[in-house]
Structure formats: structure tokens, C-alpha cells
XYZ file of C-alpha atoms in Angstrom:
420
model
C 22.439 -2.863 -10.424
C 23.712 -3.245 -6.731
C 26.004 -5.744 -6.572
C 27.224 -7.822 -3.180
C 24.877 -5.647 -0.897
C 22.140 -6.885 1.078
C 18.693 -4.731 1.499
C 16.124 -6.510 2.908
C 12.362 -5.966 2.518
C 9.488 -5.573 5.153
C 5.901 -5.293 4.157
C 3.880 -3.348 6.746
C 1.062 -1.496 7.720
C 2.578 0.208 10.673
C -1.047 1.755 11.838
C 0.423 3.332 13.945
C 4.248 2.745 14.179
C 5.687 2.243 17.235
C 8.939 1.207 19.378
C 7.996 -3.083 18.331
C 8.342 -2.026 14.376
C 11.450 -0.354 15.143
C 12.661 -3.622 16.605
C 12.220 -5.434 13.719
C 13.581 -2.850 11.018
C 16.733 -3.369 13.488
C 16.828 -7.206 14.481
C 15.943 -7.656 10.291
C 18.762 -5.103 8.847
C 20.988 -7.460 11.365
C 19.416 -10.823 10.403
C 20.213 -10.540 6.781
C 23.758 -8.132 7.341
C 21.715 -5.684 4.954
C 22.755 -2.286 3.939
C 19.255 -1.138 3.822
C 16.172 -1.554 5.042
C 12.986 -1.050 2.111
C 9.223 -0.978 3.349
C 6.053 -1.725 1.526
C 3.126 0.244 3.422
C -0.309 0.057 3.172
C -2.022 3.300 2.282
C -4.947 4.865 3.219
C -6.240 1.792 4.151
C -5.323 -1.595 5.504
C -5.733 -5.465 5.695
C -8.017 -5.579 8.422
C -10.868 -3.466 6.705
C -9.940 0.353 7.685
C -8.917 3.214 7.285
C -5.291 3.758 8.219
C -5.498 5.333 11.500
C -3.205 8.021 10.153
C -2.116 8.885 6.765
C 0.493 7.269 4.827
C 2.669 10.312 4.460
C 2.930 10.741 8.871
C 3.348 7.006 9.019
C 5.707 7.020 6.288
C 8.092 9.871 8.119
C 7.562 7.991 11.281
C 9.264 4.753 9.221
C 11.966 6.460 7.987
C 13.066 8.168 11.460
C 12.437 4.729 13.122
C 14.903 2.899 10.601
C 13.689 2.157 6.847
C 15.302 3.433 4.227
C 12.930 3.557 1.614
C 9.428 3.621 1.759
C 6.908 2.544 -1.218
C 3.556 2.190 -1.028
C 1.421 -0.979 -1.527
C -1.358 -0.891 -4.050
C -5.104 -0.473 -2.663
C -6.047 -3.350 -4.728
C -3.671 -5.211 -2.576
C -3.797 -3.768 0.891
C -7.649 -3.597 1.263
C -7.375 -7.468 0.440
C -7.366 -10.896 1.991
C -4.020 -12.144 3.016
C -3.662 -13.845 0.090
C -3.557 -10.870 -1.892
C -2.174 -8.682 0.660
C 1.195 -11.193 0.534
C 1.329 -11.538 -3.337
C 1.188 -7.750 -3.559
C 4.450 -7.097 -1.198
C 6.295 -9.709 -2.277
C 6.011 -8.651 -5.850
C 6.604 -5.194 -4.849
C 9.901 -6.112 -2.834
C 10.542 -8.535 -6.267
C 10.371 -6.179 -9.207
C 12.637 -3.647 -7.222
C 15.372 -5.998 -8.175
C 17.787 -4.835 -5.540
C 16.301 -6.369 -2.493
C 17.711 -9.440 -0.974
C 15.669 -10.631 1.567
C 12.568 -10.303 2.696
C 11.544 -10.378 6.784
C 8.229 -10.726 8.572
C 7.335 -11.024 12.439
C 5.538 -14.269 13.627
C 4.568 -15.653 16.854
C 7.030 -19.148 15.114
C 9.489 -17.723 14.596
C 10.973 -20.679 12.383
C 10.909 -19.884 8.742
C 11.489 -23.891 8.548
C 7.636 -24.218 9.380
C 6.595 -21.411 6.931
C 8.450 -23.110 3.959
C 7.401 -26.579 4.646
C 3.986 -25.760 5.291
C 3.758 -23.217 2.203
C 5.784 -26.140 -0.025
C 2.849 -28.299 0.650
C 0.074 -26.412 -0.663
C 2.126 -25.258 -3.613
C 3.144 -28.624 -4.719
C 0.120 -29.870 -6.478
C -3.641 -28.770 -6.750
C -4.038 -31.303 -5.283
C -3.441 -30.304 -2.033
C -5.253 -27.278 -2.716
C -8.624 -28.725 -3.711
C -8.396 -31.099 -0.363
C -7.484 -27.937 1.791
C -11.014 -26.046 0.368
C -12.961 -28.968 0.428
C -11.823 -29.187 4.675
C -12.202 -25.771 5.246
C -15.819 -25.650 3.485
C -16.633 -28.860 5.609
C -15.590 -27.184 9.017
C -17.265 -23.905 8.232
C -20.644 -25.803 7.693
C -19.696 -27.924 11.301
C -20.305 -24.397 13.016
C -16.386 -23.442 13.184
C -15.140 -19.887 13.182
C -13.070 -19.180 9.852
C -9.487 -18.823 11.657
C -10.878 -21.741 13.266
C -12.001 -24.134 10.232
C -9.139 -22.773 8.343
C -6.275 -23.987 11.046
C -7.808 -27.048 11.134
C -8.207 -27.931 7.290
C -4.761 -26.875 7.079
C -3.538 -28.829 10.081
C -5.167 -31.837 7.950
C -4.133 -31.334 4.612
C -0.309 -31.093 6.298
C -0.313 -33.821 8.045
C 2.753 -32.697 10.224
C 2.711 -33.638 13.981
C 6.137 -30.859 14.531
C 3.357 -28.109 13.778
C 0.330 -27.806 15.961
C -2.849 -26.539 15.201
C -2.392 -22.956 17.049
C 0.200 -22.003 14.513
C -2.491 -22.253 11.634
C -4.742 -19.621 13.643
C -2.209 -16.572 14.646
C -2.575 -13.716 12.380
C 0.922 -12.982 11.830
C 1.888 -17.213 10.915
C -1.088 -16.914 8.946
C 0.086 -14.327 6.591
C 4.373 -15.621 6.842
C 2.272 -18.912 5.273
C 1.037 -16.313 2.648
C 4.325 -14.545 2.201
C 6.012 -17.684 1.720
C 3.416 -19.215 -0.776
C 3.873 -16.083 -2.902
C 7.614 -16.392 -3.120
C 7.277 -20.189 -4.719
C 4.383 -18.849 -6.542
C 6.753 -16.106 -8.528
C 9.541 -17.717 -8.078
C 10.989 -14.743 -6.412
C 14.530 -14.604 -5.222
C 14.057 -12.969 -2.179
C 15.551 -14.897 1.061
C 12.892 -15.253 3.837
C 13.221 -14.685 7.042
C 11.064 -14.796 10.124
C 11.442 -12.724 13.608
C 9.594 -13.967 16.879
C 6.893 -11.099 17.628
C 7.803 -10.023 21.331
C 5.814 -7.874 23.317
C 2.836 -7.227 24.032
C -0.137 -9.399 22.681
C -1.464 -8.500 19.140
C -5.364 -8.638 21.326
C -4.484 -6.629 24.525
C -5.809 -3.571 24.276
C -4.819 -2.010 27.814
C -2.855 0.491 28.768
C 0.012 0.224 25.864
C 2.837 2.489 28.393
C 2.940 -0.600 30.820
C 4.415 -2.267 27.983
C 8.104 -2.175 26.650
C 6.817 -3.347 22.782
C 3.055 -2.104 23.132
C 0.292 -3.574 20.794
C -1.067 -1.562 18.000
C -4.513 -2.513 18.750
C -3.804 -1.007 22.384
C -2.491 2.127 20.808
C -5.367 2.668 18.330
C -7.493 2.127 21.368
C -5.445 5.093 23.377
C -5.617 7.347 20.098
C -9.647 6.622 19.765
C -10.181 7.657 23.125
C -7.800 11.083 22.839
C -8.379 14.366 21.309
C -5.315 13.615 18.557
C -6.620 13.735 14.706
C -7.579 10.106 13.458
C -10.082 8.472 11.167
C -12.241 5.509 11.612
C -14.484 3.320 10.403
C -17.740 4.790 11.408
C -16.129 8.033 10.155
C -16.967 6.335 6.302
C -20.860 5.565 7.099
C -22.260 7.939 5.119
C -20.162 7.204 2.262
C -20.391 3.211 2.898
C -24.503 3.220 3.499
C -24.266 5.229 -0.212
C -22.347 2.632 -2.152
C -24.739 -0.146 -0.635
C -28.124 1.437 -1.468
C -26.579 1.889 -4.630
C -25.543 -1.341 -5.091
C -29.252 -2.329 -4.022
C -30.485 -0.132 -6.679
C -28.243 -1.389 -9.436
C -28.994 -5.224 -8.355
C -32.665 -4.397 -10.712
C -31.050 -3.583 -13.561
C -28.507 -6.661 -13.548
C -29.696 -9.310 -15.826
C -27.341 -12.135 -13.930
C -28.306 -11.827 -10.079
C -25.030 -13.047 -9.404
C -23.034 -9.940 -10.739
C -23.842 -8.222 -7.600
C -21.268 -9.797 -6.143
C -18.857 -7.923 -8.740
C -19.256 -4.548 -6.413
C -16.748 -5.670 -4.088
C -13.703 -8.451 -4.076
C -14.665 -9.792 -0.914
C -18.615 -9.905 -1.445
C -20.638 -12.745 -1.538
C -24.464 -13.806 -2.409
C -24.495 -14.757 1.125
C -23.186 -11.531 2.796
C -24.789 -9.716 0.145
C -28.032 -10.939 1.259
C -27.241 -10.075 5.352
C -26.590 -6.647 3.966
C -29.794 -6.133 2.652
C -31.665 -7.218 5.245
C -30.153 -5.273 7.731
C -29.748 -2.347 5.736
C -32.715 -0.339 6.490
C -31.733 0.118 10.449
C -28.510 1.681 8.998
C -26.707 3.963 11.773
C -23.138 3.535 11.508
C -21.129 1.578 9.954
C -19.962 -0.995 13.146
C -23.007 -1.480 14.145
C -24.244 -3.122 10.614
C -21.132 -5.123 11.179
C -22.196 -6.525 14.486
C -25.366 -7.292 12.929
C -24.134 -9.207 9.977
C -21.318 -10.790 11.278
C -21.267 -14.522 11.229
C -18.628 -17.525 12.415
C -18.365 -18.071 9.091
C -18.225 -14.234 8.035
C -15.377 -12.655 9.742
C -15.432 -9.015 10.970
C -12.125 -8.017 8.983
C -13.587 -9.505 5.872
C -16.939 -7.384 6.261
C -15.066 -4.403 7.170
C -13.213 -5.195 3.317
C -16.346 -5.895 2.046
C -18.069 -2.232 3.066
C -14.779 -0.464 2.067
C -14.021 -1.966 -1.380
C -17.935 -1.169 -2.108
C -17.503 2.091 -0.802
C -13.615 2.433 -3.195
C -15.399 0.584 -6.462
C -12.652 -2.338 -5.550
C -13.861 -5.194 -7.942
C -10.614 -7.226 -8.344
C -7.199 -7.657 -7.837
C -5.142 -7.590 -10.585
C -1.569 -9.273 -10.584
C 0.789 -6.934 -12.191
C 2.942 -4.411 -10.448
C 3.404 -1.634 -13.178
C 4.534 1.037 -11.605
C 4.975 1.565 -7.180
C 4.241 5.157 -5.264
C 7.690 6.637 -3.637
C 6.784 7.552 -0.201
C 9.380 8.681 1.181
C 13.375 7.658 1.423
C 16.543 8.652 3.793
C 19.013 10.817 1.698
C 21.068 7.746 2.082
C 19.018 4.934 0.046
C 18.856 7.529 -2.639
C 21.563 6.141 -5.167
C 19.239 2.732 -5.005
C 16.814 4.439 -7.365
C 18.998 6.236 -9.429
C 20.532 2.745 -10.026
C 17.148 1.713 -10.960
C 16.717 4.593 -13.531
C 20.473 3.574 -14.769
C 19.011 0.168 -15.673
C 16.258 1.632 -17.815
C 13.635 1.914 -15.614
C 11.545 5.466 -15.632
C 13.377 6.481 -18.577
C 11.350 8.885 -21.102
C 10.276 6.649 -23.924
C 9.374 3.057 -22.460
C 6.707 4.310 -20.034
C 4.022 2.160 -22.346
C 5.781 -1.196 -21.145
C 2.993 -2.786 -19.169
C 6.143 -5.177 -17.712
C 8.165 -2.971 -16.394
C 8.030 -1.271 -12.989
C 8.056 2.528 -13.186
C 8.470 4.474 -9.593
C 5.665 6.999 -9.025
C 7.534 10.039 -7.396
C 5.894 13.473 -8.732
C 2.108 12.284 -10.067
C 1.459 15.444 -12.131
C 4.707 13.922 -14.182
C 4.799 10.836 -13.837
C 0.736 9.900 -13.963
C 0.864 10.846 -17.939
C 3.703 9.164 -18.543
C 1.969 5.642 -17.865
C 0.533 3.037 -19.821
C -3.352 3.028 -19.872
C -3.303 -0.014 -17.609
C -1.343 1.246 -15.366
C -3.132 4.701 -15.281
C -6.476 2.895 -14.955
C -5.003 0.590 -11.982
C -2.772 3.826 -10.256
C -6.740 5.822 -10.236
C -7.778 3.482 -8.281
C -4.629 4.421 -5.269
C -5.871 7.713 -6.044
C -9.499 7.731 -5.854
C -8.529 6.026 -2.169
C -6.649 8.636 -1.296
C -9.456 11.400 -2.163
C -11.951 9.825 -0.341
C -9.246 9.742 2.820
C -8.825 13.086 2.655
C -11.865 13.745 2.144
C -13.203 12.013 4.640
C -10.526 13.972 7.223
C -11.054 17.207 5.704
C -14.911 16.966 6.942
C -14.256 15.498 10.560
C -11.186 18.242 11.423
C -12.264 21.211 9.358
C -9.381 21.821 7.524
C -7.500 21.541 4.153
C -4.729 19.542 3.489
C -2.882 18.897 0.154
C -4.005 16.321 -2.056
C -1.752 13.750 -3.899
C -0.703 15.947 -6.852
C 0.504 18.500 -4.362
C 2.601 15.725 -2.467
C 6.297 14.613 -2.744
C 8.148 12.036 -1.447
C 9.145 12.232 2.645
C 12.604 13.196 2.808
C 15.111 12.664 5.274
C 18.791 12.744 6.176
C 18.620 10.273 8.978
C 22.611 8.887 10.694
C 21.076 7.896 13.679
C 17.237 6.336 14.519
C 15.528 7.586 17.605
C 14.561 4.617 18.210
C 18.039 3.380 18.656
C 17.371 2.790 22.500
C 14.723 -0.112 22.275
């Protein structure tokens, strides 16, 4: 294995990439004195509840000439997931590599001191996890917003006066708590480390050029508006209005009313029920969103809800069998052949459910897996079918599916996006 060289790990959606995630593969490869810089990317489809608003393989080169080194690709179980799961799914990525050294995220802290102390708490005893529901479930039935009853549980069960309440609500704190939690959970090596999010704010959705580190959500709102090729949410309706009349249909035959809420991971009895009532004025996919939404239902966790129906996502399941090579500089390339040095992707020991494999060629490699890992890597690909799919309609025109993919490859000295 690598030995006394630091690679540090970011876990990212970068929908799209821009100058502000070049920052950070910079200020983190500096941070932890690393030799390379590894990313775990969402797919086809991200945290928030959508699809990517280009595919993994453009993002992916736009990674790798922006600064990463390797690229790997998150699980769907995991990216299309709260950020619970979403957190537990990188980390474990970055962890079973075995040569990454640190991990870094962006926050609006910017103190990993806060992270750990607040993530130390609610690992420390169920306690403090039963007490932190129990608050949360209390606040959500006092009328509060779930960002909102979730800050403020945790601000309880903390108890720390250093950390105010706003720090519970930001998105990306909320999700360095996560990433922080899973590293006690798993007992992971990895070092963490936190960057201050500069820039433009993560809700401004104006003009994205006035800005030096632009928001994505101001970018995805430029790209919307402009002729370039993109997918949507409302570009899934058909599909999505399909899945839930058929989960209508099947809710008949179930003998337990309750397993209904087995067609998606984030589903409940309660949304469930604002589905089918709503259901019948179907006409795209955001506007049964803004007619279901509640303070207590988020709109990310809807937009999951729809999408995991739509991908037959039922659960997520812990294990990290194999990971989906995405692309890598020329560079970073004797990293995995150290990998396959220590055993790992060598013919013969592909059946080991406990051992990661890397995904590079999937006509190859796909056979070569356990079943469970098969079973789980169908799912990624069934995701990124329906993608295509989905983009093949909208643009008229054909482009190559995942068996007739390889890895991005590049043979990058110098980043482009040295200047910012």
C-alpha cells in the first residue's frame, strides 16, 4: 500500500462544477499536504431529489481538469438518500480505498472542533439519540419546519452555548455533522477536515458572473433558462406519475397496508396518503410537489421520495462491495494498481462480499461479482438507463450506454482552474 503519502478525500455532487469546487480541491490538497486529491460523485442523481443536471461522465472530466485525481462514483442507494445515508456512503467509499488520508468538506463553520463535538455527542450513547427524536418529533408537531425542528432538538440535546442554533440549520454543517458521525460510526481512519464555504450564497440564484465563487443553484438557474442540454425534474413526470399509479394499484393486493411504504426509502403513510389525493390532477412532476409539500415534509425529501419510486429504491444497504471508476489523471494511476497489488480485483476472490472490487470495464467486471454485489451494482445501472433514457427522448439523440463507457482519462500537469 502507499506508504507516508497523504490523499485526501472529497465527497461531492458537483451539479454543475464550477470555479468554488476548484477552490476547495486546492485549499484541501493544501490543508492536508496531500499528494492527491480522490472524489466520490453522485451519479445520475443527487441528494436533493434530482437528476444530476448533467451526466456523471461531463461532470466527472470537468473534476479531473479542475483538480481531482481520481474520480469514483457514489452508489444510487446512497446519493438519492437523506444525509444520513448520503455521509455513511462517502465516507465508507473514501474508507475501504485504504489509501486515503483525510477526508475534507466545505461548511459555512468552518471549525471541525464543532463538527466532532457535536457528532461525539450523539454517538456516545442512545441515549442521546432517543432524546434528540423525541425533540425533533415534538417541534415538528409545534408547527416547525424540519431544518427548523431539527436545529432546535439538536441545539437541546447538545446543550452547548459555543454553538448557536443557526449552525444546526445550514445545509452544508448539517451534513459535516453527518460526515463526522459516520467516521465514529466505522471507526474510520480518515482525518477530517472542514473549509469555510466562500462565495456566493448556497440560495442566491442571480446572476452567478457577478460573482467570483458563484452558487450552483444560480448556475442551474442560468443553464434552465439557456438552450445548453440538461435534464430536470419535470423531465421524469411521465415516468414518476407511472411508478405512483402503480404503486396505487399494488397497495390492493398488499395484505399489510403498511408495506406501501416499502416502494420508496423516504416514503411514509403520511406522504403516501398526500400523494394519493393529489394524484389525479397530475401534470408535472413540481407541481404535485407544491401541492404536497408540508413544514413537516420537506421539498428535497419529496423530490427523493418520487425518484426512488420512480428507480425501485427500497433501502439502503451498508456494504460497499465494489465502487464505479469514473475517471482518473494519468498521474493517480499507480494508486489502483497498488490496490490490485494488495489483492483487490484479482481473478479468483471476486465472490468476497467484504472486499471492495473497482468497477472499471462493466461487460468484465459486472460477471465477475458476487450476487450481492451484482444485485446492488443493477440498481447504479438501472439509474443510469433511465438517465439516458430520459435524455435520449428530450434531445433526440443516442448516446452510449454504461457497457459502452470507460473510465475519463486524463494527463492533467496543470488545472485550468489554477487562477481562482
Amino acid at each position: 500500500m502507499v506508504q507516508n503519502m497523504n490523499v485526501v478525500g472529497i465527497i461531492a455532487e458537483y451539479n454543475p462544477f464550477h470555479s468554488g469546487h476548484a477552490y476547495q480541491i486546492r485549499r484541501a490538497k493544501e490543508m492536508a499536504e496531500a499528494d492527491y486529491v480522490v472524489v466520490i460523485l453522485s451519479g445520475d442523481f443527487v441528494q436533493r431529489g434530482e437528476p444530476a443536471i448533467f451526466d456523471k461522465y461531463s461532470r466527472t472530466q470537468d473534476a479531473l481538469e479542475g483538480g481531482a485525481d481520481l474520480v469514483f462514483e457514489l452508489p444510487v442507494r446512497y446519493s438519492l438518500s437523506s444525509a444520513g445515508d448520503f455521509a455513511y456512503g462517502g465516507i465508507k467509499a473514501l474508507t475501504e480505498l485504504g489509501f486515503v488520508t483525510h477526508v475534507c468538506f466545505g461548511s459555512e463553520q468552518g471549525d471541525i472542533d464543532s463538527f466532532l463535538k457535536v457528532a461525539e455527542t450523539l454517538d456516545r450513547e442512545d441515549k442521546s439519540r432517543t432524546e434528540f427524536q423525541t425533540m425533533l418529533e415534538e417541534r415538528l408537531r409545534e408547527g416547525l419546519s424540519y431544518p427548523d425542528a431539527r436545529a432546535r432538538a439538536l441545539m437541546n440535546v447538545i446543550g452547548d452555548t459555543d454553538i448557536d442554533e443557526p449552525f444546526f440549520s445550514m445545509p452544508n454543517n448539517i451534513l459535516g455533522i453527518e460526515y463526522c458521525l459516520a467516521l465514529l460510526k466505522m471507526k474510520s481512519p480518515l482525518i477530517p477536515m472542514t473549509l469555510l464555504r466562500e462565495g456566493q450564497d448556497y440560495r442566491d440564484a442571480t446572476n452567478p458572473s457577478l460573482k467570483r465563487y458563484p452558487s450552483s443553484t444560480a448556475i442551474r438557474a442560468g443553464i434552465h433558462s439557456s438552450n445548453t442540454p440538461h435534464l430536470m425534474l419535470d423531465d421524469f413526470s411521465d415516468l414518476i406519475c407511472y411508478s405512483l399509479r402503480d404503486m396505487i394499484r399494488k397497495e390492493g393486493d398488499l395484505k399489510n397496508h403498511h408495506q406501501v411504504i416499502d416502494s420508496a426509502k423516504d416514503l411514509s403513510l403520511d406522504i403516501f396518503g398526500r400523494i394519493k389525493n393529489e394524484l389525479d390532477g397530475f401534470t408535472c412532476t413540481s407541481d404535485l410537489i407544491s401541492k404536497i409539500k408540508t413544514k413537516a415534509f420537506t421539498e428535497s425529501r419529496l423530490k427523493r421520495c418520487l425518484l426512488q419510486s420512480c428507480l425501485g429504491l427500497t433501502e439502503t444497504d451498508t456494504s460497499m462491495p465494489y465502487l464505479h471508476l469514473l475517471g482518473l489523471n494519468t498521474k493517480a494511476g499507480h494508486l489502483l494498481r497498488e490496490l490490485r497489488g494488495a489483492g483487490i480485483d484479482e481473478p479468483g476472490i471476486y465472490e468476497d462480499d467484504d472486499t471492495l472490487h473497482i468497477v472499471t470495464r462493466l461487460a468484465a467486471d459486472l460477471p465477475r461479482l458476487s450476487e450481492k454485489a451484482r444485485h446492488l451494482y443493477e440498481e447504479d445501472l438501472f439509474a443510469a438507463d433511465v438517465y439516458r433514457y430520459v435524455f435520449q427522448r428530450k434531445y433526440r439523440v443516442t448516446i452510449p450506454n454504461e457497457y459502452q463507457q470507460a473510465p475519463v482519462v486524463i494527463d492533467r500537469e496543470i488545472s485550468p482552474y489554477d487562477a481562482f
